[in-house]
CSV table of C-alpha atoms in Angstrom, one decimal:
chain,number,residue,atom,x,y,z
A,1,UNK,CA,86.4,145.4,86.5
A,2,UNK,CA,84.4,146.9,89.2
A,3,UNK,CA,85.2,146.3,92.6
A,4,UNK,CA,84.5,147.8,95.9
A,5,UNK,CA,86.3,148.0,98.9
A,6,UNK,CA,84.7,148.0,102.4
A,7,UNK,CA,87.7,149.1,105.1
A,8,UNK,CA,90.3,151.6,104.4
A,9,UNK,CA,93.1,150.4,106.6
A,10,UNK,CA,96.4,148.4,105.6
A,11,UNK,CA,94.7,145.7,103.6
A,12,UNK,CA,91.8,147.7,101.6
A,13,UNK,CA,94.6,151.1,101.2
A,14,UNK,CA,97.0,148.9,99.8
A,15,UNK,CA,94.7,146.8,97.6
A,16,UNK,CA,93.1,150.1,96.7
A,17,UNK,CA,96.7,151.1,95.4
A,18,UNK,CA,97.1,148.0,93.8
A,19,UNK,CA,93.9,147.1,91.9
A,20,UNK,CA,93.4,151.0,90.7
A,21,UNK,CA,97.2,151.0,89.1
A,22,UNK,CA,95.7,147.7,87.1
A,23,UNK,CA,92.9,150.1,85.7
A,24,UNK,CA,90.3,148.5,88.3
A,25,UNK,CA,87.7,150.8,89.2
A,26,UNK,CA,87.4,150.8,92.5
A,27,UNK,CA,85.2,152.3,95.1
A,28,UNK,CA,86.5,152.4,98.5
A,29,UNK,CA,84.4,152.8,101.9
A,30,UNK,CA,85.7,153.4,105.9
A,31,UNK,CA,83.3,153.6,108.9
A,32,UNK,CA,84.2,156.8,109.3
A,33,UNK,CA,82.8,158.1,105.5
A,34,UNK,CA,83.9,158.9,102.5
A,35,UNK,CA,85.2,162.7,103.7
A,36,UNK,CA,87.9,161.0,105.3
A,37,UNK,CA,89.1,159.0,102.3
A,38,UNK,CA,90.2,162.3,100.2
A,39,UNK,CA,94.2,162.0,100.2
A,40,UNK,CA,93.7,158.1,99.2
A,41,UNK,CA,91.4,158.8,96.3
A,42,UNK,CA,93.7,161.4,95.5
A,43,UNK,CA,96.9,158.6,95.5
A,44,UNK,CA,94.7,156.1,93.7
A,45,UNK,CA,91.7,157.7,91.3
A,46,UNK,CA,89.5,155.3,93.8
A,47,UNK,CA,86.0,156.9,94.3
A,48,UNK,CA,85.5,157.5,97.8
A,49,UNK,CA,81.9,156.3,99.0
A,50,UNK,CA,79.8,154.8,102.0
A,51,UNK,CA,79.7,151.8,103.1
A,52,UNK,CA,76.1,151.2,102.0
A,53,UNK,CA,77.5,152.4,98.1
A,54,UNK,CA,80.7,150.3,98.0
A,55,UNK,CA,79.0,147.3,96.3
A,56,UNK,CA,76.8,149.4,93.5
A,57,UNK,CA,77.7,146.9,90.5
A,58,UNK,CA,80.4,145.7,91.7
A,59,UNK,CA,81.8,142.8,90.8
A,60,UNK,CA,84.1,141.7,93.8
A,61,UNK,CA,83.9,143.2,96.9
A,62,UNK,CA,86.4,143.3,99.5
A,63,UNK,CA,85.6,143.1,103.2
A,64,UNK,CA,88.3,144.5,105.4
A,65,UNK,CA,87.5,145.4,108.7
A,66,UNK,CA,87.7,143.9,112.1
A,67,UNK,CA,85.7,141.1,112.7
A,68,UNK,CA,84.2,143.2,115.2
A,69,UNK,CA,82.6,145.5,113.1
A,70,UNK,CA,81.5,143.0,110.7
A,71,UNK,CA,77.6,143.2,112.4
A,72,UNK,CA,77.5,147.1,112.2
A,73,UNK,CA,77.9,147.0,108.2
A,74,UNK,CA,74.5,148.5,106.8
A,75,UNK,CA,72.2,145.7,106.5
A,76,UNK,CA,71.5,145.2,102.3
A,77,UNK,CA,75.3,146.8,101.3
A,78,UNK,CA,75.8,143.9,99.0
A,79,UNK,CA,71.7,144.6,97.3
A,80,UNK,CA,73.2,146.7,94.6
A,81,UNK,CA,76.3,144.3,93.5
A,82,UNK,CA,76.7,142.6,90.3
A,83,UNK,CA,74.7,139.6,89.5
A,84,UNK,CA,77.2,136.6,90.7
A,85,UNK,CA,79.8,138.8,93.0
A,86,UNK,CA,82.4,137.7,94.6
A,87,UNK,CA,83.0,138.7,97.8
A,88,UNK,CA,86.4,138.7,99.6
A,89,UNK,CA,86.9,138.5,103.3
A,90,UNK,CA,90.4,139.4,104.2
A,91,UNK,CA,89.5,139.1,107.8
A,92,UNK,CA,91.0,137.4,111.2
A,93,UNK,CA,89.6,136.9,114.3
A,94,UNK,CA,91.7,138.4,117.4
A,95,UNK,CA,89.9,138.1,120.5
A,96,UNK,CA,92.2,140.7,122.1
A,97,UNK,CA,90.9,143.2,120.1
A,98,UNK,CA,87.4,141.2,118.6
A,99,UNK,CA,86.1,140.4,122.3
A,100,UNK,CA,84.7,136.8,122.8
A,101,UNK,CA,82.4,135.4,119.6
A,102,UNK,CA,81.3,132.2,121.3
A,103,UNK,CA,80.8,130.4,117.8
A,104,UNK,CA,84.2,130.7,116.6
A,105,UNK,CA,85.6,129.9,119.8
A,106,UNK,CA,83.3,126.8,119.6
A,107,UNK,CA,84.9,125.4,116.3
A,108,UNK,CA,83.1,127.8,114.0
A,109,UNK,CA,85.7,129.2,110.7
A,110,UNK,CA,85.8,133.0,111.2
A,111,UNK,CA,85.0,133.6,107.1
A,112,UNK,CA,81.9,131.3,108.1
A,113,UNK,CA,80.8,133.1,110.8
A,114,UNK,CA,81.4,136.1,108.6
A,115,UNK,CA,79.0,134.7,106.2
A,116,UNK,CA,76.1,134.5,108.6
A,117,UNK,CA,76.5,138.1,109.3
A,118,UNK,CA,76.2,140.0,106.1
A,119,UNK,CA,73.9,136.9,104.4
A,120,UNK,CA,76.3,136.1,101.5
A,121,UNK,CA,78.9,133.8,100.7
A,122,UNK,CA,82.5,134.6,101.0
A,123,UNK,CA,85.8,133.8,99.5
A,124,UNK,CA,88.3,133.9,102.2
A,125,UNK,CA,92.1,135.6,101.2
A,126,UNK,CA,95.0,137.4,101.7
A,127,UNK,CA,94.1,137.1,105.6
A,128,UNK,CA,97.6,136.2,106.2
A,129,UNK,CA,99.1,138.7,103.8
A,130,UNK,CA,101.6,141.5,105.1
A,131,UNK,CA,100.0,144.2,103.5
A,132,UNK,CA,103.3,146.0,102.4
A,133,UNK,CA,103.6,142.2,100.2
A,134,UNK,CA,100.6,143.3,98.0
A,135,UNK,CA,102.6,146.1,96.8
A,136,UNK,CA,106.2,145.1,96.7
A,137,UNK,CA,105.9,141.0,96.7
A,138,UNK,CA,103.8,140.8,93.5
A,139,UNK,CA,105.6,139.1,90.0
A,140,UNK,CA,105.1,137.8,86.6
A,141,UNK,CA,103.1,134.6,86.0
A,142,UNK,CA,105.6,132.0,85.8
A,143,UNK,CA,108.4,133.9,88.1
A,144,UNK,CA,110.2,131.2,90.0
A,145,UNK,CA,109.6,131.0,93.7
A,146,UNK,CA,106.6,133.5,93.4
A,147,UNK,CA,104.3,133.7,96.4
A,148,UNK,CA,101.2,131.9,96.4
A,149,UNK,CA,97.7,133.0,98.9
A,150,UNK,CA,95.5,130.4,100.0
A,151,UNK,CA,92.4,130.4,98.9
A,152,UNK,CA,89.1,129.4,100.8
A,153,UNK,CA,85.7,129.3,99.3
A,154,UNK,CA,82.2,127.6,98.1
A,155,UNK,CA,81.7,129.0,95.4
A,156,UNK,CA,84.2,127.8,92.9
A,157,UNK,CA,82.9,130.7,90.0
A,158,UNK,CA,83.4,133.2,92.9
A,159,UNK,CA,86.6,131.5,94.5
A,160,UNK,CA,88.1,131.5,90.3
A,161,UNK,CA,87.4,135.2,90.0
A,162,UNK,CA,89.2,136.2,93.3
A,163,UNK,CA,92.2,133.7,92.6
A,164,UNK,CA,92.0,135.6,88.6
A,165,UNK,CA,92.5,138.4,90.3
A,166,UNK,CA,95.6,137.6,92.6
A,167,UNK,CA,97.0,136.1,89.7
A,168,UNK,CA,96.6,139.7,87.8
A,169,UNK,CA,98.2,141.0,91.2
A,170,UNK,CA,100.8,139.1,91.0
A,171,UNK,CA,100.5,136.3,93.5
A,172,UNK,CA,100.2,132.3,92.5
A,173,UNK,CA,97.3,130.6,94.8
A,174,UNK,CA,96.5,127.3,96.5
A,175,UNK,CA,92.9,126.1,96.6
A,176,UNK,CA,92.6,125.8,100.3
A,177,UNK,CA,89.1,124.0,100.0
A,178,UNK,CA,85.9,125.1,101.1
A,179,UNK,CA,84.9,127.7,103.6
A,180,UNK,CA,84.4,125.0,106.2
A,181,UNK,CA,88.3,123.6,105.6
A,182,UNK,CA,89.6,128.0,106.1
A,183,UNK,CA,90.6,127.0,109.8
A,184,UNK,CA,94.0,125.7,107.4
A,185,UNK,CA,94.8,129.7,107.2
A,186,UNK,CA,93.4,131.3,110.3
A,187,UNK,CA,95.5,132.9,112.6
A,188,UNK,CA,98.2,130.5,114.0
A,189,UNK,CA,98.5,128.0,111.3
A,190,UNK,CA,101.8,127.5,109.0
A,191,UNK,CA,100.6,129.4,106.4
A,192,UNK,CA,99.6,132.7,108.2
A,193,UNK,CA,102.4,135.2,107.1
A,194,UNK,CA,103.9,132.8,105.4
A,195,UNK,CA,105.5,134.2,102.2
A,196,UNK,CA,106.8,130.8,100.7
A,197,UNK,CA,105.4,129.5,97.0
A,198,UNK,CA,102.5,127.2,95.7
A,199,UNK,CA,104.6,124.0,97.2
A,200,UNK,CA,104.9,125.7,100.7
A,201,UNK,CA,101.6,126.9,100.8
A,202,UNK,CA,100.0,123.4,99.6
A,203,UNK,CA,102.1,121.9,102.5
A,204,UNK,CA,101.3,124.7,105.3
A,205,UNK,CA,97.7,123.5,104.7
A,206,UNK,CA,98.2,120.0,105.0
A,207,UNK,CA,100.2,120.3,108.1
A,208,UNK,CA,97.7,123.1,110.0
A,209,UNK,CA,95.9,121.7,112.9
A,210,UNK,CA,92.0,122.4,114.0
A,211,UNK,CA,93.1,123.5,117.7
A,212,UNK,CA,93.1,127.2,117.6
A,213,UNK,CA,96.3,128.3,119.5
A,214,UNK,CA,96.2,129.6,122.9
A,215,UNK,CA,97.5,133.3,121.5
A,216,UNK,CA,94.5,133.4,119.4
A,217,UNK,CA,91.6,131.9,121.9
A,218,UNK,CA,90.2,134.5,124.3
């Protein structure tokens, strides 16, 4: 499969690792360009591009950068995808580091307000994922106890392909609902970080609450 990865740090490196040992062909994009991405693509056989290439027929794109930076990604970088893509938003919304968005302090989900920005739907997961777990947590289908990623999304085509693809990572998932419900696996809630199975993770979203936590309001 194609996939392109927008962000370079913990997340996108270690999904970059990940996906490309799987025979994925990835292409994998920083703010910073692609001259900066040689020792990765040199790890990984991931082709190191721009932002504004990353998506080129891909089939699932990743988006993992700060929320803050979400508005400065090249307007049309998802023009050139695959008919149908799926596109992942790993991302969490720190006012510390983010600043003050006013709509997601108002009630708004972060992955929605992430939608409005780059004008396409999103699948929202492995926001609360340690990134060292996506390369030493992952196990065989069917491995007792294995640990399971919310999942968040409208588009249950595009939310199947992204949970396919934990599964092939080696990750169960929980179908946290649609983008509107994601507020059960923002920052703060019971399943952020949280490492337990399918049963854990099913109950972490039932037991989240709306109010956003005073550590992640600004």
């Amino acid at each position: 499969m194609k996939i392109g990865i927008i962000g370079a740090g913990n997340i996108g490196g270690n999904l970059t690792r990940r996906l490309t040992a799987l025979g994925h062909e990835v292409s994998v994009a920083n703010s910073r360009g692609p001259q900066t991405l040689t020792a990765l693509a040199e790890e990984t056989g991931a082709k190191p591009v721009s932002a504004s290439e990353a998506a080129k027929g891909a089939q699932v794109v990743v988006v993992t950068v700060p929320l803050k930076a979400v508005p400065d990604l090249p307007t049309g970088f998802l023009d050139g995808a695959a008919e149908g893509v799926a596109v992942i938003d790993t991302g969490n919304y720190y006012p510390q580091r983010d600043g003050r968005i006013a709509a997601i302090e108002d009630g708004l989900t972060e992955s929605r307000w992430t939608e409005q920005q780059i004008g396409h739907p999103v699948i929202k997961a492995f926001n609360g994922t340690y990134a060292q777990d996506i390369l030493d947590r992952g196990r065989p289908q069917g491995t007792p106890d294995r640990q399971a990623l919310p999942v968040a999304g409208d588009d249950p085509a595009a939310k199947q392909a992204v949970r396919d693809l934990i599964d092939e990572l080696g990750f169960d998932t929980v179908d946290g609902g649609g983008l509107d419900d994601s507020w059960r696996q923002q920052p703060g809630t019971p399943v952020y970080g949280n490492r337990g199975d399918a049963e854990a993770i099913t109950k972490g979203l039932a037991e989240a609450s709306p109010e956003r936590t005073a550590e992640f309001r600004a």
